[in-house]
């Protein structure tokens, strides 16, 4: 049995189910954006892609953490 995901990853199953895209697509989309600041990216996902705040925040936090090597 696998341990439940913690942090931003705990949102991933519901994000994939609700928006119909795998997490890899969302992270690629965030990486390809010219925006770089956390809240700019969150607001962009909300306004342009219809994500809720919590889901957008989780995706951005996860993607930026990967980018920084955290």
XYZ file of N, CA, C and O in Angstrom:
280
model
N 0.845 -1.185 0.000
C 0.000 0.000 0.000
C 0.886 1.243 0.000
O 1.866 1.309 0.717
N 0.539 2.224 -0.813
C 1.339 3.444 -0.887
C 0.796 4.483 0.084
O -0.401 4.531 0.362
N 1.695 5.312 0.567
C 1.301 6.379 1.492
C 0.552 7.464 0.717
O 0.848 7.717 -0.444
N -0.420 8.096 1.337
C -1.128 9.174 0.654
C -0.187 10.347 0.377
O 0.751 10.602 1.128
N -0.441 11.032 -0.728
C 0.384 12.183 -1.104
C 0.181 13.315 -0.102
O -0.911 13.502 0.431
N 1.240 14.054 0.123
C 1.194 15.227 1.003
C 1.457 16.474 0.187
O 1.968 16.414 -0.923
N 1.143 17.619 0.765
C 1.424 18.893 0.117
C 0.635 19.062 -1.169
O -0.459 18.521 -1.318
N 1.209 19.798 -2.133
C 0.494 20.068 -3.379
C 0.048 18.804 -4.111
O -1.020 18.785 -4.721
N 0.842 17.749 -4.034
C 0.508 16.514 -4.749
C -0.797 15.891 -4.263
O -1.426 15.128 -4.997
N -1.231 16.239 -3.061
C -2.489 15.676 -2.562
C -3.683 16.150 -3.384
O -4.733 15.522 -3.377
N -3.514 17.237 -4.120
C -4.582 17.769 -4.971
C -4.620 17.108 -6.353
O -5.598 17.266 -7.079
N -3.549 16.422 -6.747
C -3.417 15.962 -8.123
C -4.541 15.045 -8.607
O -5.036 15.242 -9.719
N -4.980 14.052 -7.835
C -6.076 13.217 -8.338
C -7.345 14.013 -8.646
O -7.984 13.791 -9.684
N -7.688 14.953 -7.782
C -8.900 15.734 -8.030
C -8.714 16.720 -9.183
O -9.659 16.997 -9.924
N -7.500 17.234 -9.379
C -7.237 18.127 -10.513
C -7.412 17.362 -11.815
O -8.080 17.832 -12.742
N -6.812 16.178 -11.902
C -6.932 15.381 -13.120
C -8.379 15.002 -13.395
O -8.835 15.074 -14.538
N -9.095 14.641 -12.362
C -10.500 14.244 -12.532
C -11.368 15.431 -12.961
O -12.165 15.324 -13.889
N -11.190 16.564 -12.305
C -12.051 17.719 -12.569
C -11.774 18.376 -13.921
O -12.699 18.788 -14.614
N -10.496 18.481 -14.307
C -10.144 19.236 -15.503
C -9.765 18.360 -16.696
O -9.555 18.868 -17.794
N -9.665 17.046 -16.480
C -9.447 16.116 -17.574
C -8.083 16.162 -18.246
O -7.942 15.728 -19.380
N -7.105 16.687 -17.559
C -5.741 16.743 -18.092
C -4.789 16.143 -17.071
O -4.928 16.399 -15.884
N -3.783 15.402 -17.543
C -2.789 14.879 -16.594
C -1.929 16.014 -16.019
O -1.763 17.071 -16.648
N -1.380 15.777 -14.867
C -0.554 16.776 -14.183
C 0.630 17.192 -15.058
O 0.999 18.365 -15.086
N 1.192 16.263 -15.810
C 2.325 16.592 -16.684
C 1.960 17.682 -17.686
O 2.783 18.554 -18.000
N 0.742 17.681 -18.191
C 0.309 18.731 -19.120
C 0.244 20.082 -18.422
O 0.637 21.101 -18.996
N -0.268 20.087 -17.200
C -0.357 21.351 -16.459
C 1.036 21.890 -16.158
O 1.288 23.086 -16.305
N 1.957 21.019 -15.744
C 3.301 21.496 -15.425
C 4.013 21.995 -16.684
O 4.716 23.004 -16.631
N 3.813 21.317 -17.812
C 4.400 21.797 -19.071
C 3.834 23.161 -19.439
O 4.561 24.039 -19.902
N 2.536 23.332 -19.244
C 1.878 24.600 -19.545
C 2.450 25.724 -18.676
O 2.765 26.807 -19.166
N 2.629 25.451 -17.397
C 3.183 26.447 -16.469
C 4.614 26.783 -16.867
O 4.997 27.957 -16.915
N 5.403 25.765 -17.179
C 6.803 26.006 -17.574
C 6.916 26.812 -18.861
O 7.873 27.549 -19.045
N 5.955 26.642 -19.766
C 6.024 27.353 -21.047
C 5.481 28.779 -20.967
O 5.621 29.554 -21.908
N 4.875 29.127 -19.841
C 4.339 30.469 -19.670
C 5.468 31.480 -19.512
O 6.480 31.190 -18.873
N 5.297 32.684 -20.057
C 6.309 33.718 -19.839
C 6.279 34.276 -18.411
O 7.201 34.974 -17.997
N 5.226 33.967 -17.670
C 5.114 34.425 -16.285
C 6.059 33.622 -15.407
O 6.297 32.438 -15.659
N 6.561 34.240 -14.347
C 7.513 33.548 -13.477
C 7.150 33.604 -11.993
O 7.627 32.793 -11.221
N 6.332 34.562 -11.608
C 5.991 34.711 -10.188
C 4.802 33.830 -9.822
O 3.868 33.658 -10.604
N 4.871 33.319 -8.610
C 3.861 32.371 -8.133
C 2.432 32.877 -8.342
O 1.626 32.212 -8.988
N 2.119 34.033 -7.786
C 0.727 34.506 -7.872
C 0.328 34.916 -9.283
O -0.838 34.793 -9.650
N 1.270 35.362 -10.094
C 0.958 35.645 -11.498
C 0.500 34.363 -12.192
O -0.483 34.361 -12.934
N 1.226 33.291 -11.940
C 0.879 32.004 -12.550
C -0.447 31.474 -12.017
O -1.267 30.954 -12.780
N -0.678 31.600 -10.726
C -1.943 31.159 -10.131
C -3.105 31.918 -10.769
O -4.092 31.318 -11.210
N -2.991 33.228 -10.828
C -4.065 34.040 -11.404
C -4.283 33.729 -12.883
O -5.418 33.729 -13.362
N -3.222 33.447 -13.602
C -3.314 33.080 -15.016
C -4.057 31.756 -15.186
O -4.944 31.632 -16.041
N -3.724 30.768 -14.380
C -4.423 29.481 -14.460
C -5.903 29.641 -14.136
O -6.757 29.006 -14.757
N -6.201 30.489 -13.177
C -7.591 30.732 -12.802
C -8.349 31.445 -13.916
O -9.460 31.031 -14.283
N -7.776 32.500 -14.467
C -8.506 33.303 -15.456
C -8.514 32.677 -16.847
O -9.530 32.733 -17.536
N -7.415 32.078 -17.259
C -7.325 31.550 -18.618
C -7.741 30.084 -18.743
O -8.125 29.647 -19.824
N -7.648 29.338 -17.652
C -7.911 27.907 -17.733
C -9.008 27.432 -16.788
O -9.309 26.242 -16.723
N -9.596 28.356 -16.037
C -10.747 28.037 -15.207
C -10.476 27.198 -13.973
O -11.397 26.601 -13.421
N -9.246 27.158 -13.515
C -8.943 26.391 -12.313
C -9.379 27.154 -11.077
O -9.384 28.388 -11.063
N -9.705 26.418 -10.029
C -9.966 27.021 -8.734
C -8.651 27.442 -8.101
O -7.574 26.977 -8.491
N -8.732 28.297 -7.104
C -7.520 28.832 -6.478
C -6.641 27.735 -5.878
O -5.421 27.724 -6.085
N -7.218 26.826 -5.124
C -6.432 25.769 -4.480
C -5.725 24.877 -5.480
O -4.560 24.517 -5.295
N -6.428 24.517 -6.549
C -5.822 23.672 -7.570
C -4.703 24.409 -8.303
O -3.626 23.850 -8.533
N -4.954 25.651 -8.674
C -3.926 26.441 -9.359
C -2.707 26.632 -8.457
O -1.567 26.475 -8.904
N -2.933 26.935 -7.210
C -1.850 27.138 -6.257
C -1.014 25.871 -6.092
O 0.221 25.924 -6.067
N -1.670 24.717 -5.994
C -0.954 23.449 -5.838
C -0.088 23.157 -7.057
O 1.071 22.744 -6.925
N -0.634 23.362 -8.249
C 0.131 23.112 -9.470
C 1.342 24.033 -9.579
O 2.447 23.584 -9.914
N 1.140 25.305 -9.291
C 2.245 26.263 -9.384
C 3.300 25.954 -8.328
O 4.499 25.934 -8.632
N 2.895 25.701 -7.113
C 3.861 25.393 -6.043
C 4.695 24.169 -6.404
O 5.925 24.172 -6.260
N 4.034 23.136 -6.896
C 4.736 21.904 -7.277
C 5.707 22.161 -8.430
O 6.860 21.741 -8.386
N 5.245 22.867 -9.442
C 6.066 23.122 -10.632
C 7.271 23.993 -10.300
O 8.387 23.698 -10.726
N 7.060 25.048 -9.529
C 8.176 25.920 -9.170
C 9.164 25.220 -8.246
O 10.377 25.461 -8.337
N 8.683 24.339 -7.394
C 9.586 23.573 -6.516
C 10.460 22.628 -7.345
O 11.659 22.475 -7.059
N 9.872 22.022 -8.365
C 10.648 21.144 -9.254
C 11.723 21.940 -9.996
O 12.835 21.508 -10.133
N 11.331 23.105 -10.466
C 12.225 23.969 -11.243
C 13.426 24.395 -10.396
O 14.535 24.475 -10.892
N 13.184 24.653 -9.114
C 14.261 25.119 -8.242
C 15.085 23.970 -7.660
O 16.054 24.186 -6.966
N 14.637 22.750 -7.920
C 15.340 21.588 -7.411
C 15.012 21.239 -5.981
O 15.679 20.443 -5.354
N 13.952 21.830 -5.443
C 13.550 21.564 -4.066
C 12.883 20.213 -3.933
O 12.360 19.661 -4.834
